[in-house]
Short mmCIF file of C-alpha atoms in Angstrom, two decimals:
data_model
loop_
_atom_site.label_atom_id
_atom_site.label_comp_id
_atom_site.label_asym_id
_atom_site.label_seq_id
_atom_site.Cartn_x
_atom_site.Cartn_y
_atom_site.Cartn_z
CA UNK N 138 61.90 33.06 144.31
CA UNK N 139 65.75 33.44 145.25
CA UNK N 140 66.91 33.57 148.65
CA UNK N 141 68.81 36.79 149.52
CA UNK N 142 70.74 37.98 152.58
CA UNK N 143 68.15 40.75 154.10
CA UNK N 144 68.89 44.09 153.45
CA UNK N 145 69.45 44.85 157.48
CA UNK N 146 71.91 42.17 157.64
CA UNK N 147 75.37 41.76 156.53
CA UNK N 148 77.51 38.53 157.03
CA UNK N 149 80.91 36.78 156.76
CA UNK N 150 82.69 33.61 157.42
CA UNK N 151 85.18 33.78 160.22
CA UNK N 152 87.58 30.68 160.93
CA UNK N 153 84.99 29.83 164.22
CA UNK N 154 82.18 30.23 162.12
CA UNK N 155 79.78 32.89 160.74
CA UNK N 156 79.39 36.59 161.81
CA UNK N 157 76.19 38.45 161.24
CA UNK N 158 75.66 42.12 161.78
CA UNK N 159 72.36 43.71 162.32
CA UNK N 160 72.21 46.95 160.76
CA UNK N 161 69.23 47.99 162.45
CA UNK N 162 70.54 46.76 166.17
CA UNK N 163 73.63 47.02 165.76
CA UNK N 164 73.99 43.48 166.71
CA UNK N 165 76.76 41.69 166.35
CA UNK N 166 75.83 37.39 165.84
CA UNK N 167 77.73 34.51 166.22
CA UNK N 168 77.10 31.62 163.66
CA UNK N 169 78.49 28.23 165.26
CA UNK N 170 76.38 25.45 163.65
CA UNK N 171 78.10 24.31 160.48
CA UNK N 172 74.51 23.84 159.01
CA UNK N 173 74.02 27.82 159.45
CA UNK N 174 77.86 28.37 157.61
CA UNK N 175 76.97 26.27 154.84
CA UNK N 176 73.85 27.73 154.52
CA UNK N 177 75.08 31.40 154.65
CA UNK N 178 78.05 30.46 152.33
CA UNK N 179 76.07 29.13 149.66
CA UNK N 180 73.29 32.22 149.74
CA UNK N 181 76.10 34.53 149.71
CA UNK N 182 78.02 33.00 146.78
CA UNK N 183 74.77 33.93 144.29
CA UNK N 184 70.99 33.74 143.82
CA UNK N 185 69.17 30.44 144.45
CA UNK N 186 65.97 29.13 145.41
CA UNK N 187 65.06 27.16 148.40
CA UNK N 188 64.79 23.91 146.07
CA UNK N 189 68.67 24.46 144.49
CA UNK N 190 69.68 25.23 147.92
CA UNK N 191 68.25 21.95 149.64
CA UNK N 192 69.47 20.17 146.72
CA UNK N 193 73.12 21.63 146.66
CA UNK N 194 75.29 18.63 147.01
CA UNK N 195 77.93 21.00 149.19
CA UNK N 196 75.10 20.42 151.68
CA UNK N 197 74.91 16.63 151.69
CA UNK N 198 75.75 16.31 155.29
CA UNK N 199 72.58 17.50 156.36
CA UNK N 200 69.33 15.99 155.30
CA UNK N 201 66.73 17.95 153.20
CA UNK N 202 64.33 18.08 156.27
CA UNK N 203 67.01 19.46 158.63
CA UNK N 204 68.20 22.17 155.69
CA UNK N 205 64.84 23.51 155.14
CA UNK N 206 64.14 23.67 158.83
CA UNK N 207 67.62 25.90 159.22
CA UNK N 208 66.30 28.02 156.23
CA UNK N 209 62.84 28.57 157.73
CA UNK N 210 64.60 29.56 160.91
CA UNK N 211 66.90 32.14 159.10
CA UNK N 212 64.00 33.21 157.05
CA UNK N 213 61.74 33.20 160.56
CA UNK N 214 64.72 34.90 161.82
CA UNK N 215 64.94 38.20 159.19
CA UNK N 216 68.87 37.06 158.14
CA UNK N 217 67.39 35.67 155.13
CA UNK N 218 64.67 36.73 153.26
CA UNK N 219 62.76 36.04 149.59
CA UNK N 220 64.14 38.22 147.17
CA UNK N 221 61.50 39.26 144.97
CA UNK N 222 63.33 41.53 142.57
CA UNK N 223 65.68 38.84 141.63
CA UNK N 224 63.81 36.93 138.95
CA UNK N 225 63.12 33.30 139.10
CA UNK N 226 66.06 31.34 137.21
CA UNK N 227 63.75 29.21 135.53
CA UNK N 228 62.15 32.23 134.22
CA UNK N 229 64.99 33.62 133.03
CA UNK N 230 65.29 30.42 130.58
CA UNK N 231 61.50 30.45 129.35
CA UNK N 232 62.17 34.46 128.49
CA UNK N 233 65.50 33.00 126.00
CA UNK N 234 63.29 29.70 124.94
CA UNK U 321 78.34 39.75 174.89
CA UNK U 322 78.91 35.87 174.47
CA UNK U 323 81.78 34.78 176.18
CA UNK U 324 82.37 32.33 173.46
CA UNK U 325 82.51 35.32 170.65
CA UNK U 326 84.34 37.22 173.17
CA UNK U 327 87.09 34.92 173.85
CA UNK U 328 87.62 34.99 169.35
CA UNK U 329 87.84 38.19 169.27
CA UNK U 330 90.64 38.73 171.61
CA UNK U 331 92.53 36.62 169.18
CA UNK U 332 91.85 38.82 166.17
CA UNK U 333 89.45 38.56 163.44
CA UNK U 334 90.08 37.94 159.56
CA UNK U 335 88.60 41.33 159.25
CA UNK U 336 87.51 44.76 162.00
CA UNK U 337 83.97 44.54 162.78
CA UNK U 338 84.26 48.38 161.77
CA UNK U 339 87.34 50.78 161.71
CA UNK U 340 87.38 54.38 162.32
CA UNK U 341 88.33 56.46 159.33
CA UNK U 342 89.73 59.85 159.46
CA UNK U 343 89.18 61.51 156.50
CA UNK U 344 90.54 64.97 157.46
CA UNK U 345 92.57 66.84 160.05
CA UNK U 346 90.70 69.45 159.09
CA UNK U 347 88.12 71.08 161.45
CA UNK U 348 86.52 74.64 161.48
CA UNK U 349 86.42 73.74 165.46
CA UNK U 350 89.25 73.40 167.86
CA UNK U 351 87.87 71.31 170.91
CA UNK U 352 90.25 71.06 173.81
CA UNK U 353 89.93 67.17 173.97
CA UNK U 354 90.53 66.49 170.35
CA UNK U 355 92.05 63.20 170.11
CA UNK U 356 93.79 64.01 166.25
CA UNK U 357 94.54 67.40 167.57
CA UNK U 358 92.54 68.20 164.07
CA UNK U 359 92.66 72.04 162.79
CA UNK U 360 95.03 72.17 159.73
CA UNK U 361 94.08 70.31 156.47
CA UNK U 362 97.23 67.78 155.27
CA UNK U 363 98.37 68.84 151.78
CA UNK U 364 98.36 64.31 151.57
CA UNK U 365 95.70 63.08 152.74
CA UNK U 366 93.88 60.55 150.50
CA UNK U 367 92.28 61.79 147.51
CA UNK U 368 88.58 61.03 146.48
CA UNK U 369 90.11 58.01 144.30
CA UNK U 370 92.03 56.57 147.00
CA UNK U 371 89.44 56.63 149.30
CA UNK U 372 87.16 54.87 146.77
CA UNK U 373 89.85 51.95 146.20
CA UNK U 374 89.74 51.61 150.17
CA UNK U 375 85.94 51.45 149.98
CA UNK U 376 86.42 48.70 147.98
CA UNK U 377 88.87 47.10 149.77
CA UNK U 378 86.64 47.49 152.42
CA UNK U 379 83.49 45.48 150.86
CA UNK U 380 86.13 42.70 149.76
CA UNK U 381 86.94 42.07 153.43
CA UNK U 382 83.40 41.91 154.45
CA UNK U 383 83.59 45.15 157.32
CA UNK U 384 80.44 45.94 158.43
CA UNK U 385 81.06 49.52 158.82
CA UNK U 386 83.07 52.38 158.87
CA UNK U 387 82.95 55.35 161.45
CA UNK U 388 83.75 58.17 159.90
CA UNK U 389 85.66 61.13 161.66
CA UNK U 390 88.43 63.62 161.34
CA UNK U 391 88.50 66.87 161.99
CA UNK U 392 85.69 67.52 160.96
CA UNK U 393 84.76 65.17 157.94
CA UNK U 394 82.33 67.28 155.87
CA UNK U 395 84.15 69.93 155.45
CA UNK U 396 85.72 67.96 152.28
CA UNK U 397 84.35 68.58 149.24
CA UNK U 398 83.58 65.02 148.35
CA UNK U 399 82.17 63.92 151.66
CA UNK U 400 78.52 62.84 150.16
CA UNK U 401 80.48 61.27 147.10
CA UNK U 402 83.04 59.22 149.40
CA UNK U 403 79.92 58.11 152.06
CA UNK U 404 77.54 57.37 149.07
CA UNK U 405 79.70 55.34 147.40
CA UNK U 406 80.15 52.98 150.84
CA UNK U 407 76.70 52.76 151.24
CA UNK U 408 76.10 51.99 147.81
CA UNK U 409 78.25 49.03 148.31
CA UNK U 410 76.84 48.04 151.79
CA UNK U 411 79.71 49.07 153.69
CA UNK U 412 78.03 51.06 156.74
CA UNK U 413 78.64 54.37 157.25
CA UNK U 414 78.42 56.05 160.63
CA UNK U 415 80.17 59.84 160.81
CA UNK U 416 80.95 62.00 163.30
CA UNK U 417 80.52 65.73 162.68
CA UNK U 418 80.00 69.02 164.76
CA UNK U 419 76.76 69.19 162.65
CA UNK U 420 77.66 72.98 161.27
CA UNK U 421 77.47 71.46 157.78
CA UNK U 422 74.44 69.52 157.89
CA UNK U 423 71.93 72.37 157.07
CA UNK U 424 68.18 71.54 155.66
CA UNK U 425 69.50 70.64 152.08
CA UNK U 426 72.02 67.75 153.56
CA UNK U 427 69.77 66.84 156.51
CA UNK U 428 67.70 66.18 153.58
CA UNK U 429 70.09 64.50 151.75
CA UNK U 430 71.43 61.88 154.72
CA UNK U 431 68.01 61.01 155.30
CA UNK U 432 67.56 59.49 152.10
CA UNK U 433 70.53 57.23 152.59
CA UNK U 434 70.36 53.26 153.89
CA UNK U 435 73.34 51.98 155.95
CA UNK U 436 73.92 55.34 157.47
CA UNK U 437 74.15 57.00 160.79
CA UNK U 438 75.15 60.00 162.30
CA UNK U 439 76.25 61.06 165.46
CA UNK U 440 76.85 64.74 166.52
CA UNK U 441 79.20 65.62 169.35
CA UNK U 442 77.72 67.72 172.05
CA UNK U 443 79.95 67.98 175.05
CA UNK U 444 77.91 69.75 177.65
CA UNK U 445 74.11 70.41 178.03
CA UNK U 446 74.16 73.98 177.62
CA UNK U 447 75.61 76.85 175.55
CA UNK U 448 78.18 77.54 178.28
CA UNK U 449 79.64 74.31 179.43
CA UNK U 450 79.77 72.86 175.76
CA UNK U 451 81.34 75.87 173.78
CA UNK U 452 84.46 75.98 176.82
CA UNK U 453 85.70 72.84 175.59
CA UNK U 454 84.31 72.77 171.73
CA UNK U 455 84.23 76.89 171.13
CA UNK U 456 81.85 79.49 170.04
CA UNK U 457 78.56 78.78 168.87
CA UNK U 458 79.29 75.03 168.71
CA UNK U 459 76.30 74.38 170.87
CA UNK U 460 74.11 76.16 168.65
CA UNK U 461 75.74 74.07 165.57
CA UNK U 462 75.14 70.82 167.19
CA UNK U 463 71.18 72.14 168.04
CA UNK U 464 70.65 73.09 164.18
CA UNK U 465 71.67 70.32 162.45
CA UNK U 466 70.12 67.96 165.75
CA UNK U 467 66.72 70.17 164.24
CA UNK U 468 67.04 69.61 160.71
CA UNK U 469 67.40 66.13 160.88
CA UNK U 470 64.19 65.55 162.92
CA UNK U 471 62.67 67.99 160.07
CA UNK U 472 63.71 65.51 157.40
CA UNK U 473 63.20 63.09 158.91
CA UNK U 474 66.40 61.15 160.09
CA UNK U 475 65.67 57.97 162.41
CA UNK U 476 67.59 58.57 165.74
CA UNK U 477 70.94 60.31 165.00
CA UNK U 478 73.00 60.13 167.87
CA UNK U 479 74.29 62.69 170.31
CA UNK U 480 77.77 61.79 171.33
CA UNK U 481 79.11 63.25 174.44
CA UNK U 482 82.90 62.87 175.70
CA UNK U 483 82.80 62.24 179.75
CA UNK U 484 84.34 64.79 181.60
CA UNK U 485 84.29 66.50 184.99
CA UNK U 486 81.45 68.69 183.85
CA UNK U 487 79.25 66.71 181.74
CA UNK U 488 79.14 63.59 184.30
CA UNK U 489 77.06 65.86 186.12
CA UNK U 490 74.73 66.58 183.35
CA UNK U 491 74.17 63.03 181.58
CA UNK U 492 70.12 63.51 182.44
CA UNK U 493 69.99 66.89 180.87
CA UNK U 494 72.12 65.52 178.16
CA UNK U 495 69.53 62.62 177.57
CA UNK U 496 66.32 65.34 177.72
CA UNK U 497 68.27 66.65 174.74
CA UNK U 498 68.49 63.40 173.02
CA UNK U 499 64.96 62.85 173.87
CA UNK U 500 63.90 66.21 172.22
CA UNK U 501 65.51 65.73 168.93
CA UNK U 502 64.52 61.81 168.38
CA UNK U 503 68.14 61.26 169.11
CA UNK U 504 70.19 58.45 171.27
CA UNK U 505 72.80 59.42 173.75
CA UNK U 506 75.88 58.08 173.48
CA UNK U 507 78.65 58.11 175.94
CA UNK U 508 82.70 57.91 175.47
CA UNK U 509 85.95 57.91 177.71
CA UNK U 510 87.68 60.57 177.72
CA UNK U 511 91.25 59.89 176.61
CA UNK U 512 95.01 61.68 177.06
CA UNK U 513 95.47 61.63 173.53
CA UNK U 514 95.95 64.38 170.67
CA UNK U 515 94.88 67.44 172.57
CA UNK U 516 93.44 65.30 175.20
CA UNK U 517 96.64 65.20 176.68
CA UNK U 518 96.80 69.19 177.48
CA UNK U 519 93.15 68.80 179.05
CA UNK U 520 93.11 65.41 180.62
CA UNK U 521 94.32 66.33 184.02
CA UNK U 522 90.85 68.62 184.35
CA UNK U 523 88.67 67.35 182.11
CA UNK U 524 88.73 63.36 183.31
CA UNK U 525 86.02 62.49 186.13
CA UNK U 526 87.23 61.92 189.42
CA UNK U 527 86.68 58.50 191.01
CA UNK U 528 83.75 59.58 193.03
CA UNK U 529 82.11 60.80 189.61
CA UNK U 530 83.57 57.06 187.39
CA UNK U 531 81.58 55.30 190.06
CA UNK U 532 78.33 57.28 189.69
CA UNK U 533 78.49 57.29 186.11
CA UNK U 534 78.94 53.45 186.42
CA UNK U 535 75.60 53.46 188.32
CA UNK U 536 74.30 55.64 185.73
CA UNK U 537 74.89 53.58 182.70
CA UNK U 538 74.12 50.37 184.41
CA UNK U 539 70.40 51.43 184.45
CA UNK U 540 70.18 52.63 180.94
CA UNK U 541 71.05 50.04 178.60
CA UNK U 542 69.66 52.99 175.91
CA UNK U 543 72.38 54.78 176.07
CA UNK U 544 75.35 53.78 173.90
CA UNK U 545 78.96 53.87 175.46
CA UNK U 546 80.89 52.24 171.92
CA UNK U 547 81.98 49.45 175.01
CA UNK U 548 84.47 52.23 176.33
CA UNK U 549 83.94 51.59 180.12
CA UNK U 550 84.99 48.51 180.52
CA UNK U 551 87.25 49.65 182.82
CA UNK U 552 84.38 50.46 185.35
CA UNK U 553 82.77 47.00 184.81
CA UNK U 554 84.55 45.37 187.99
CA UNK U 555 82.10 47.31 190.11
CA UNK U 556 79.36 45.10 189.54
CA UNK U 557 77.60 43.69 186.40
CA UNK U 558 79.62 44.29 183.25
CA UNK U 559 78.30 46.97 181.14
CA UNK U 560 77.21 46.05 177.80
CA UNK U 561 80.03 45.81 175.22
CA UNK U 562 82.98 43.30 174.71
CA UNK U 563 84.71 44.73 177.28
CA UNK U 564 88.17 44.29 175.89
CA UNK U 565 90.25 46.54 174.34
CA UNK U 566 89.60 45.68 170.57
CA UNK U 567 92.41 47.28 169.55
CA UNK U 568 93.95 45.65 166.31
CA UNK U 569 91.90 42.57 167.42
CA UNK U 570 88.46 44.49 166.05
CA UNK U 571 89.16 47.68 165.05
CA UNK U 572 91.62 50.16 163.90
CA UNK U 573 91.98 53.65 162.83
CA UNK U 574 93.31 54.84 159.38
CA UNK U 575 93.79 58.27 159.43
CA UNK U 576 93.72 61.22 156.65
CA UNK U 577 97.20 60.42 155.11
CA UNK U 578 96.06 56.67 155.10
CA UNK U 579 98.20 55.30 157.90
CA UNK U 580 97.06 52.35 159.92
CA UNK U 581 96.74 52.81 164.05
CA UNK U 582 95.56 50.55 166.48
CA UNK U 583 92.74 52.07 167.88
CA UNK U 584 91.02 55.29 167.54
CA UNK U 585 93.23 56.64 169.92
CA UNK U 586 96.36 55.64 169.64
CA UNK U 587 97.87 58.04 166.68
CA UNK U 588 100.85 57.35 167.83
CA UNK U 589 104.16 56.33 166.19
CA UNK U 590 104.64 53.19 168.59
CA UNK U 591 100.96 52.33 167.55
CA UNK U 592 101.14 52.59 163.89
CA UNK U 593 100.89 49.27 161.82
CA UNK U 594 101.24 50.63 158.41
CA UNK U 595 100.80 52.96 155.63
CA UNK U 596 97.73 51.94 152.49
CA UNK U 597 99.47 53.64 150.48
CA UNK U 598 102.49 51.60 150.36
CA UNK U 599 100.80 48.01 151.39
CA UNK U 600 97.30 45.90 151.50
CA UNK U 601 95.29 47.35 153.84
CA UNK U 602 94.12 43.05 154.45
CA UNK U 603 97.68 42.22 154.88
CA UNK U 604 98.23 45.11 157.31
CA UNK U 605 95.45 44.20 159.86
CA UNK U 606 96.66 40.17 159.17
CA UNK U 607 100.16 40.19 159.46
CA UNK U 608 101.45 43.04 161.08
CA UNK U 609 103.77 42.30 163.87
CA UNK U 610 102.34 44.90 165.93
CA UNK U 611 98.36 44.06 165.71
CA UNK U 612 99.89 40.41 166.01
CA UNK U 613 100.93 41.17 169.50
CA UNK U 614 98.33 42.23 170.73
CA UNK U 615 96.25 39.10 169.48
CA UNK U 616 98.55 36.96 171.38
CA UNK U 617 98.50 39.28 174.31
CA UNK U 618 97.28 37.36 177.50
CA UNK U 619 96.27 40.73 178.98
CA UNK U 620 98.58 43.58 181.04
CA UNK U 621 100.73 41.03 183.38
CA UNK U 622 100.23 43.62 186.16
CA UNK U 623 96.39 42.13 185.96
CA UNK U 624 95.99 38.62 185.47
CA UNK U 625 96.20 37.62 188.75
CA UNK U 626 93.34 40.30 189.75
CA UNK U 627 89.77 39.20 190.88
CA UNK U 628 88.46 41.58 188.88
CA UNK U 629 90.68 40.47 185.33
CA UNK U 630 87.48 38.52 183.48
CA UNK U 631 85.40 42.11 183.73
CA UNK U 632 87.96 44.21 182.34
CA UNK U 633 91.12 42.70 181.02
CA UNK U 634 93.31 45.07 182.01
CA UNK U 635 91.49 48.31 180.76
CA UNK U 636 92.25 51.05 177.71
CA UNK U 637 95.54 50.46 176.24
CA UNK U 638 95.76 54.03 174.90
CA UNK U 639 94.80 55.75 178.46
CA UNK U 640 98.14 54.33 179.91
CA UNK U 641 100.35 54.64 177.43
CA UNK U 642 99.34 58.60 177.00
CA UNK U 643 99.17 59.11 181.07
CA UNK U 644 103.20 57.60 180.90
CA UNK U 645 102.46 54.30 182.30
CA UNK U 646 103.86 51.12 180.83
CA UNK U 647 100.90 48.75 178.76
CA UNK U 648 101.53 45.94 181.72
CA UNK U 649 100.38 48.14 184.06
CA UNK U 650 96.59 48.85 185.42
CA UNK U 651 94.38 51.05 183.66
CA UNK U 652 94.98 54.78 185.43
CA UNK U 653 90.99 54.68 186.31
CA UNK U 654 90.87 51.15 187.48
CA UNK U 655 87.91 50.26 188.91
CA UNK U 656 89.67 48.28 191.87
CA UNK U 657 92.09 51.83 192.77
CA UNK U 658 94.80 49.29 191.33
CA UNK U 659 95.87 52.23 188.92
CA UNK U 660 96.55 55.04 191.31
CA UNK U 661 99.94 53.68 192.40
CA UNK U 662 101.46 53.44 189.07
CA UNK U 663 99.66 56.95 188.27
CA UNK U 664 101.25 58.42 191.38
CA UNK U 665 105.08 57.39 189.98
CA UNK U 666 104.31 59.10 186.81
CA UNK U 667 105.29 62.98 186.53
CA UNK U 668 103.67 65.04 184.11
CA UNK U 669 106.85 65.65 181.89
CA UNK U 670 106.19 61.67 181.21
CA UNK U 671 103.05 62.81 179.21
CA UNK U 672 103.58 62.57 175.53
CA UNK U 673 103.12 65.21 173.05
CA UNK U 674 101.66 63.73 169.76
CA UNK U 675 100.39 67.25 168.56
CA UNK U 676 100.40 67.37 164.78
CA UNK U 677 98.47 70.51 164.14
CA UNK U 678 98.25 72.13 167.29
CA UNK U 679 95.55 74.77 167.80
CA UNK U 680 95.19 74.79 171.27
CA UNK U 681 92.86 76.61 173.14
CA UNK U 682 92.51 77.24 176.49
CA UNK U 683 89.57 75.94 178.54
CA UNK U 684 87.15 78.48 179.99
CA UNK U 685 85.47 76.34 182.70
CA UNK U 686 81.83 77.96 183.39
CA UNK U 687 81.36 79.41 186.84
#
């Protein structure tokens, strides 16, 4: 499954860092860690699944371990959510095989 | 708010957090406060097309919302196609609106909508003391469309109430209103602007009545101001908001013909940072000279050395400048009574006339 911005939430890079907005609170969130900004940058640049997203090279700073823990805590969060309707990529390639 | 996000935004973002859009001076209502001194319909204002591009430019530079306004924005024909098509592209909608158009069939219809919210302006708590400042039967407009919303179903519109001398004195009635309809009260500032400048003198609460609706709001974190008290927030805990003037740091306001102002209101000539038609609207908000300013603004130099600077940074930009006062002096209503010099130099021929379809009414104050 792909991970998708949640439909409450909307987000964008600021020079300082990330902004999120809360649809539902109308909350206003302030990104700072530049694991979060990656993170957010890559999910909102397409679809891709927790393993392409650990795996993503642009995020080689981090370690895997300390990725998937930021992920969990966006997911944990509701920023970030599994989006079901988006089918698998891997999928996609069996269907054309 | 954190200070740390604060202390960004008073140098500008990339992109507003939201904007206020006019979509129409025109209005089937003539309130006395009106801050576009709506009435008339502009033969120019932007066509369904053009507002669609702006949509778009909208989504491109990632604003979480638009508040939509006018006049009265419904009363154009493509209202559900121009607020549709920003939802449909996750651009927030929130619109204000006397409610007289939202019968059961459009109640209906915004309650089937994500990314959408509605406020609907009731300016006193009964019959009598709202229709002398927004006219006949406006009361009974707001109530109707307040009733079928809750019918269809809408989550919490809110009821948006402009402070003045009269409703101060109401704001628990107000909220029993709120209450009864599912809705959330939300609270503004008055301002001198549009035909807020005719009606300011007796419509703005006295000092006695800033301070109690100070104590007021500080217990009822519920209620929703859109951060436009920060003026009172020297008198003791800040009230929730940025408490800044976000003016061309946050927000703006494009109006019906597509010009770009400041702030909500400021549709004034001195405030006006561009036309969409003729530029960007990105390259407006980024490089204008005038929005520029106030980025680098340090705050109103008759303020900086005040105790009381970090709560409210000088105040509402737009209050001053309408009430004749210079933008380095203190807000009118300051908090600290730092105003009521520079207000007491002031004469009321300094007051300025901005009036671009004037349908003035005269207020009717209930007995």
């Amino acid at each position: 499954m792909n991970i998708a911005i949640s439909k409450e939430f909307s987000y964008r890079k600021e020079e300082f860092g990330g902004l999120f907005y809360n649809f539902n609170t109308r909350q206003l969130l302030l990104a700072k860690s530049k694991i979060t900004v990656k993170l957010m940058d890559k999910v909102a640049s397409g679809q891709w699944s927790k393993d392409e997203i650990v795996e993503d090279q642009a995020l080689d700073d981090f370690t895997p371990q300390s990725i998937q823990a930021a992920l969990d805590q966006l997911i944990e969060k509701g920023i970030l959510t599994y989006d079901n309707d988006v089918p698998l990529v891997f999928e996609a390639s069996e269907e054309k095989i | 708010m954190n200070g740390e996000l604060r202390e960004q935004m008073r140098k500008g973002l990339a992109s507003p957090i939201c904007l206020t859009w006019e979509i129409t001076y025109g209005c089937n209502l003539a309130c006395v406060h009106c801050l576009s001194s709506s009435g008339r319909r502009r033969p120019d204002e932007l066509t369904t097309e053009e507002c669609k591009a702006l949509i778009d430019r909208f989504r491109e530079m990632s604003i979480f919302y638009v508040n939509i306004g006018g006049g009265e924005p419904m009363i154009r024909r493509d209202f559900f196609e121009i607020i549709e098509y920003a939802t449909s592209n996750r651009v927030g909608v929130k619109f204000s609106t006397n409610g007289s158009r939202i019968d059961k069939e459009a109640a209906r219809r915004i309650a089937s909508m994500d990314y959408l919210d509605v406020q609907i302006s009731i300016d006193g708590y009964d019959r009598a003391s709202n229709d002398a400042i927004r006219g006949d039967g406006a009361f009974d407009m707001a109530i109707t469309a307040l009733s079928n919303l809750k019918e269809a179903g809408f989550a919490t519109p809110k009821i948006s109430v402009v402070a003045t001398r009269e409703s101060v004195e109401h704001l628990d009635e107000l909220d029993a209103i709120a209450n009864e309809y599912g809705a959330q009260l939300r609270i503004t500032r008055l301002r001198p602007s549009g035909r807020g400048i005719d009606s300011y003198s007796y419509l703005n609460p006295t000092q006695s009545q800033q301070l109690g609706l100070y104590e007021w709001l500080s217990g009822r974190s519920d209620v929703l101001t859109g951060d436009s008290f920060f003026h009172l927030s020297p008198l003791g805990e800040p009230l929730d908001g940025l408490n800044i003037c976000g003016a061309g740091r946050v927000v703006c306001l494009i109006d019906p013909v597509g010009d770009v102002y400041a702030c909500p209101f400021t549709i004034d000539e001195n405030f006006k940072a561009g036309n969409i038609r003729g530029q960007d609207f990105e390259t407006i908000w980024q490089e204008s000279p005038l929005f520029q300013s106030f980025r680098e603004s340090e705050g109103p130099t008759s303020c900086t050395s005040c105790s009381a600077f970090a709560s409210c940074n000088g105040g509402c930009m737009a209050t001053k400048y309408f009430t004749g006062l210079s933008l380095d002096d203190p807000d009118p209503d300051c908090a600290k009574g730092h105003g009521a010099n520079s207000v007491n130099l002031r004469s009321e021929a300094t007051l300025i006339s901005i009036n671009r379809s004037p349908r003035r009414r005269e207020l009717t104050l209930k007995s």
